Tab-separated table of C-alpha atoms in Angstrom:
chain	number	residue	atom	x	y	z
J	1	MET	CA	35.237	-19.654	41.194
J	2	GLU	CA	38.794	-20.921	42.085
J	3	ALA	CA	41.520	-21.124	39.236
J	4	TYR	CA	42.438	-24.704	38.380
J	5	TYR	CA	46.170	-24.298	38.758
J	6	ASN	CA	47.782	-24.487	42.290
J	7	ASP	CA	49.873	-21.330	41.458
J	8	GLY	CA	46.173	-19.368	40.989
J	9	ARG	CA	47.215	-18.487	37.340
J	10	GLY	CA	45.842	-21.017	34.715
J	11	ARG	CA	42.421	-22.344	34.054
J	12	TYR	CA	43.485	-25.947	32.510
J	13	GLY	CA	43.252	-29.280	34.402
J	14	THR	CA	45.279	-31.136	31.650
J	15	GLY	CA	48.620	-31.237	33.605
J	16	GLU	CA	50.348	-29.736	30.779
J	17	SER	CA	52.896	-26.877	31.549
J	18	TYR	CA	51.490	-23.524	32.141
J	19	ASP	CA	53.879	-21.922	29.308
J	20	TRP	CA	52.996	-24.340	26.587
J	21	PHE	CA	51.588	-23.136	23.398
J	22	TYR	CA	50.686	-24.955	20.477
J	23	LYS	CA	51.982	-22.356	18.196
J	24	TYR	CA	55.383	-22.683	19.644
J	25	ASP	CA	55.593	-26.357	19.524
J	26	ASP	CA	58.597	-26.191	16.673
J	27	ILE	CA	60.297	-22.979	17.913
J	28	GLU	CA	62.896	-23.544	20.525
J	29	GLU	CA	63.080	-20.103	21.728
J	30	TYR	CA	60.323	-17.460	21.832
J	31	GLU	CA	59.438	-14.969	24.265
J	32	ILE	CA	55.732	-14.217	25.903
J	33	HIS	CA	54.555	-11.891	28.278
J	34	THR	CA	51.978	-11.749	31.377
J	35	SER	CA	50.242	-8.367	31.900
J	36	SER	CA	50.828	-6.211	34.598
J	37	ASP	CA	47.669	-7.432	36.477
J	38	GLY	CA	48.211	-11.100	35.839
J	39	LEU	CA	45.162	-11.699	33.996
J	40	TRP	CA	46.609	-11.843	30.237
J	41	THR	CA	49.520	-13.879	28.586
J	42	TYR	CA	50.255	-12.463	25.106
J	43	ASP	CA	53.198	-12.005	22.497
J	44	PHE	CA	53.974	-9.185	20.055
J	45	GLN	CA	53.704	-11.554	16.820
J	46	PRO	CA	50.261	-11.165	15.568
J	47	PRO	CA	49.663	-12.269	12.061
J	48	GLU	CA	51.341	-10.269	9.345
J	49	ASP	CA	48.448	-8.379	7.872
J	50	CYS	CA	47.539	-6.967	11.304
J	51	PRO	CA	48.477	-3.588	12.352
J	52	GLU	CA	51.077	-3.196	15.098
J	53	GLY	CA	50.026	-4.537	18.586
J	54	ILE	CA	49.889	-7.981	20.562
J	55	GLU	CA	48.211	-11.648	20.104
J	56	VAL	CA	46.413	-12.528	23.355
J	57	LEU	CA	47.408	-16.225	24.313
J	58	ARG	CA	45.720	-16.922	27.192
J	59	TYR	CA	43.173	-15.451	29.847
J	60	ASN	CA	44.574	-16.608	33.502
J	61	GLY	CA	41.560	-15.485	35.374
J	62	CYS	CA	38.461	-17.054	36.831
J	63	GLN	CA	35.753	-14.763	35.631
J	64	THR	CA	32.958	-16.047	33.640
J	65	ASN	CA	31.557	-12.793	31.856
J	66	ILE	CA	34.368	-10.976	30.499
J	67	THR	CA	35.266	-7.740	28.475
J	68	ILE	CA	38.550	-8.155	26.755
J	69	PRO	CA	40.640	-5.015	27.243
J	70	GLN	CA	41.398	-2.972	23.790
J	71	VAL	CA	44.771	-1.935	25.237
J	72	ILE	CA	46.951	-4.243	27.706
J	73	ASP	CA	49.761	-2.745	29.146
J	74	GLY	CA	49.864	-0.078	26.483
J	75	ASN	CA	49.810	-2.409	23.581
J	76	ASN	CA	46.460	-2.306	21.102
J	77	VAL	CA	44.809	-6.095	21.367
J	78	VAL	CA	44.741	-6.887	17.473
J	79	SER	CA	44.532	-10.804	17.644
J	80	LEU	CA	43.182	-13.647	19.811
J	81	ASP	CA	44.608	-17.107	19.662
J	82	SER	CA	43.156	-20.023	21.804
J	83	THR	CA	42.691	-17.137	24.543
J	84	PHE	CA	39.692	-19.190	26.281
J	85	ASP	CA	40.470	-22.515	24.606
J	86	GLY	CA	38.870	-24.967	27.122
J	87	PHE	CA	37.224	-22.486	29.658
J	88	TYR	CA	34.361	-24.476	29.758
J	89	GLU	CA	32.509	-22.085	32.291
J	90	LEU	CA	32.836	-19.172	30.234
J	91	GLU	CA	29.520	-17.667	29.622
J	92	SER	CA	29.779	-14.469	28.036
J	93	VAL	CA	32.590	-12.069	26.415
J	94	VAL	CA	32.933	-8.742	24.606
J	95	VAL	CA	35.504	-8.635	22.050
J	96	PRO	CA	36.912	-4.739	21.720
J	97	GLU	CA	37.550	-2.887	18.585
J	98	GLY	CA	40.647	-3.229	16.954
J	99	VAL	CA	40.945	-6.990	17.105
J	100	ILE	CA	41.195	-8.324	13.495
J	101	TYR	CA	41.913	-12.245	14.106
J	102	ILE	CA	40.034	-14.789	16.453
J	103	THR	CA	41.994	-18.254	15.743
J	104	GLY	CA	40.378	-20.809	18.000
J	105	ALA	CA	39.890	-18.341	20.797
J	106	PHE	CA	36.612	-19.655	21.953
J	107	TYR	CA	37.300	-23.342	21.181
J	108	GLY	CA	35.695	-25.925	23.503
J	109	CYS	CA	33.858	-23.034	25.663
J	110	GLU	CA	30.742	-25.228	26.326
J	111	ASN	CA	28.829	-22.774	28.301
J	112	LEU	CA	29.493	-19.557	26.220
J	113	LYS	CA	26.153	-18.046	25.493
J	114	SER	CA	26.906	-14.633	24.295
J	115	ILE	CA	29.640	-13.011	22.315
J	116	THR	CA	29.808	-9.484	21.041
J	117	LEU	CA	32.203	-8.989	18.070
J	118	PRO	CA	34.058	-6.014	16.682
J	119	GLN	CA	33.474	-4.372	13.251
J	120	SER	CA	36.998	-4.765	12.680
J	121	LEU	CA	37.216	-8.420	12.520
J	122	LYS	CA	38.207	-10.206	9.592
J	123	SER	CA	38.957	-13.926	10.563
J	124	ALA	CA	37.128	-16.167	12.712
J	125	GLU	CA	38.860	-19.550	11.837
J	126	TYR	CA	38.093	-22.085	14.512
J	127	ALA	CA	36.452	-19.228	16.789
J	128	PHE	CA	33.704	-21.068	18.050
J	129	ASN	CA	34.439	-24.723	17.438
J	130	CYS	CA	32.753	-27.240	20.118
J	131	CYS	CA	30.475	-24.046	22.019
J	132	PHE	CA	27.734	-26.187	22.423
J	133	SER	CA	25.443	-23.606	23.910
J	134	LEU	CA	26.069	-21.144	21.712
J	135	GLU	CA	22.740	-20.550	19.711
J	136	GLU	CA	23.393	-17.461	17.722
J	137	VAL	CA	26.044	-14.780	17.068
J	138	ASN	CA	25.979	-11.376	15.130
J	139	ILE	CA	28.694	-11.155	12.576
J	140	PRO	CA	30.654	-8.198	11.387
J	141	PRO	CA	30.095	-7.553	7.622
J	142	GLY	CA	33.804	-7.549	7.130
J	143	VAL	CA	34.711	-11.132	8.077
J	144	GLU	CA	36.164	-13.169	5.280
J	145	ASN	CA	37.167	-16.365	6.856
J	146	PHE	CA	34.890	-18.810	8.850
J	147	ALA	CA	36.794	-22.230	8.516
J	148	ASN	CA	36.121	-24.618	10.931
J	149	ALA	CA	33.850	-21.782	12.833
J	150	PHE	CA	31.043	-23.214	13.899
J	151	SER	CA	30.921	-26.887	14.335
J	152	GLY	CA	29.310	-28.082	17.428
J	153	THR	CA	27.092	-24.792	18.151
J	154	LYS	CA	23.395	-24.763	18.367
J	155	ILE	CA	22.992	-22.418	15.267
J	156	LYS	CA	20.141	-23.365	13.622
J	157	SER	CA	20.173	-20.476	10.749
J	158	PHE	CA	22.928	-18.654	9.202
J	159	THR	CA	23.817	-16.169	6.499
J	160	PHE	CA	27.589	-15.669	5.599
J	161	PRO	CA	28.301	-11.945	5.135
J	162	GLN	CA	28.828	-10.492	1.670
J	163	GLY	CA	32.680	-10.522	1.073
J	164	THR	CA	33.256	-13.901	2.929
J	165	LYS	CA	35.788	-16.084	1.069
J	166	ASP	CA	36.408	-19.312	3.049
J	167	ILE	CA	33.473	-21.504	4.624
J	168	SER	CA	35.588	-24.876	4.728
J	169	ARG	CA	34.555	-27.378	7.467
J	170	SER	CA	32.375	-24.115	8.973
J	171	PHE	CA	29.677	-26.321	10.009
J	172	GLU	CA	30.910	-29.909	9.592
J	173	GLY	CA	28.945	-32.347	11.591
J	174	SER	CA	26.487	-29.848	13.157
J	175	GLU	CA	23.131	-31.170	14.338
J	176	PHE	CA	21.466	-27.903	14.672
J	177	ILE	CA	21.950	-26.065	11.410
J	178	LYS	CA	18.932	-26.119	9.145
J	179	LYS	CA	19.101	-23.363	6.795
J	180	VAL	CA	22.227	-21.406	5.114
J	181	VAL	CA	22.854	-18.646	2.660
J	182	ILE	CA	25.957	-18.660	0.781
J	183	PRO	CA	27.030	-15.506	-1.138
J	184	GLY	CA	28.534	-15.499	-4.361
J	185	SER	CA	31.862	-14.212	-2.971
J	186	VAL	CA	32.545	-17.477	-1.358
J	187	LEU	CA	35.648	-19.502	-2.901
J	188	PHE	CA	36.537	-22.189	-0.630
J	189	THR	CA	33.674	-24.756	0.853
J	190	ASP	CA	35.059	-28.110	1.696
J	191	GLU	CA	33.548	-30.120	3.557
J	192	ALA	CA	31.462	-27.083	4.882
J	193	PHE	CA	28.300	-28.629	5.756
J	194	ALA	CA	29.878	-32.409	5.562
J	195	ASP	CA	27.284	-34.544	7.756
J	196	CYS	CA	24.676	-31.670	8.662
J	197	GLU	CA	21.745	-34.118	8.714
J	198	ASN	CA	19.239	-31.630	9.531
J	199	LEU	CA	20.286	-28.989	7.255
J	200	SER	CA	17.166	-28.523	4.904
J	201	GLU	CA	17.376	-25.269	2.883
J	202	VAL	CA	20.434	-23.663	0.960
J	203	ILE	CA	20.643	-20.693	-0.866
J	204	ILE	CA	23.646	-20.433	-3.070
J	205	GLU	CA	23.958	-16.884	-4.774
J	206	GLU	CA	25.143	-16.161	-8.180
J	207	GLY	CA	29.062	-15.811	-8.123
J	208	VAL	CA	29.998	-18.792	-6.121
J	209	GLU	CA	32.007	-20.900	-8.973
J	210	THR	CA	33.353	-23.848	-7.151
J	211	ILE	CA	31.495	-26.478	-4.943
J	212	GLU	CA	34.425	-28.260	-3.385
J	213	ASP	CA	34.724	-31.975	-2.276
J	214	TYR	CA	31.952	-33.152	0.372
J	215	THR	CA	30.361	-29.601	0.776
J	216	PHE	CA	27.098	-31.342	1.311
J	217	TYR	CA	27.977	-34.490	1.717
J	218	HIS	CA	25.572	-36.700	3.911
J	219	CYS	CA	23.243	-33.829	4.161
J	220	THR	CA	20.323	-36.293	4.310
J	221	SER	CA	17.493	-33.578	4.837
J	222	LEU	CA	18.717	-31.736	2.027
J	223	LEU	CA	16.194	-32.873	-0.835
J	224	GLU	CA	16.521	-29.696	-3.302
J	225	LEU	CA	19.522	-27.879	-4.140
J	226	SER	CA	19.404	-24.822	-6.594
J	227	ILE	CA	22.841	-24.418	-8.250
J	228	PRO	CA	23.573	-20.892	-9.991
J	229	GLU	CA	24.932	-20.790	-13.477
J	230	SER	CA	28.273	-19.170	-12.131
J	231	VAL	CA	29.180	-22.570	-10.664
J	232	GLN	CA	31.642	-24.070	-12.959
J	233	THR	CA	32.817	-26.903	-10.941
J	234	ILE	CA	31.207	-29.536	-8.594
J	235	ARG	CA	33.797	-31.573	-7.109
J	236	GLU	CA	33.671	-35.240	-5.643
J	237	LEU	CA	30.807	-36.296	-3.659
J	238	SER	CA	29.826	-32.630	-2.813
J	239	VAL	CA	26.187	-32.522	-3.831
J	240	GLY	CA	23.386	-35.328	-3.392
J	241	TYR	CA	25.338	-37.999	-1.920
J	242	MET	CA	25.203	-40.016	1.528
J	243	GLU	CA	27.040	-42.617	3.606
J	244	MET	CA	25.081	-46.100	3.874
J	245	ARG	CA	25.562	-46.630	7.356
J	246	GLU	CA	24.985	-49.881	9.423
J	247	TYR	CA	24.651	-48.694	13.179
J	248	THR	CA	26.048	-50.720	15.791
J	249	ASP	CA	24.662	-49.578	18.981
J	250	PRO	CA	21.236	-47.980	19.754
J	251	ARG	CA	22.310	-44.496	20.243
J	252	LYS	CA	23.566	-44.386	16.870
J	253	MET	CA	27.290	-43.239	17.861
J	254	ALA	CA	29.109	-45.960	16.233
J	255	TYR	CA	28.686	-47.429	12.825
J	256	LYS	CA	30.027	-49.416	9.767
J	257	ILE	CA	30.381	-47.643	6.448
J	258	LYS	CA	28.773	-49.733	3.756
J	259	GLY	CA	29.351	-47.214	0.871
J	260	GLU	CA	27.948	-44.364	-0.726
J	261	CYS	CA	24.664	-43.548	-2.415
J	262	ILE	CA	22.326	-40.711	-3.731
J	263	ILE	CA	19.842	-39.056	-1.144
J	264	PRO	CA	16.720	-40.772	-1.603
J	265	GLY	CA	14.344	-37.961	-3.248
J	266	PHE	CA	17.239	-35.389	-4.072
J	267	HIS	CA	17.180	-33.361	-7.278
J	268	ILE	CA	19.057	-30.190	-8.394
J	269	LYS	CA	17.626	-27.254	-9.942
J	270	GLY	CA	19.590	-25.222	-12.630
J	271	ALA	CA	20.097	-23.778	-15.887
J	272	GLU	CA	20.030	-26.003	-18.943
J	273	GLY	CA	23.542	-26.595	-20.199
J	274	SER	CA	25.176	-25.700	-17.012
J	275	GLU	CA	27.490	-27.671	-14.514
J	276	ALA	CA	24.702	-28.365	-12.415
J	277	GLU	CA	22.869	-30.207	-15.304
J	278	TRP	CA	25.908	-31.876	-16.273
J	279	TYR	CA	26.708	-32.959	-12.595
J	280	ALA	CA	23.192	-34.227	-12.210
J	281	ASN	CA	23.274	-36.376	-15.400
J	282	ASP	CA	26.651	-37.606	-14.548
J	283	ASN	CA	25.528	-39.144	-11.299
J	284	GLY	CA	22.086	-40.116	-12.000
J	285	ILE	CA	20.639	-37.297	-9.727
J	286	PRO	CA	17.107	-35.971	-11.273
J	287	PHE	CA	17.354	-32.223	-12.734
J	288	ILE	CA	14.887	-29.641	-12.861
J	289	ALA	CA	15.616	-26.608	-15.309
J	290	LYS	CA	14.870	-23.278	-14.302
């Protein structure tokens, strides 16, 4: 496979400068480095809570099955930021121990089918967004941040690990996800499963206190939701609501929004006198005490 850039270093056919990085848009002076083998572009400014090491910004090669080195030019790899962003042909990756942050590293890797993650990983924000061929991934137990992580994947069932804090927009718009388990440690759920029309089974564990805006909005296959007594706040259009859509083409790609309504057949289960019962009664949703 040939590299996309004429100079043989890059993968992108966008016409943008090879040395353009989104994270430096508002910074006039910055220093980046290319590894001695020419395969990796990196800097020495990983997120603040990372140990000393480097953040890898770009893979410059053409291999589609890759093991990322644990050490590059004598420096420990501790973070990946947009490293393979848009590398459509990428098929498999092994991420080494020591990596703590993955931020958009595999965004748009449409053919990625296999990913091995390290036990050291704590954050996977935007990690696999638009990885259209990814059907499963084994998540290390210490990951806390899954914001925007899985939209566009083929994952059908997912259990967030205990200790997870942020699942905001984690599966937003996914057409494949059917079942999720949400641990009691979760703090942020904004739009986590909005527009997941095939989601039909959700387990929310005791300990979750807030269901944020649009968390389960337009989940039209979700007809029952059991809400634990620990939930103290259920926010706007987060549970039981769907859009009323008038589709304007036969493929259902374009539509007009006619408002919102309660999903037909939807009901809530919860403890008597709980926030779940109050929300159900306030929104005209059938409630079943458990």
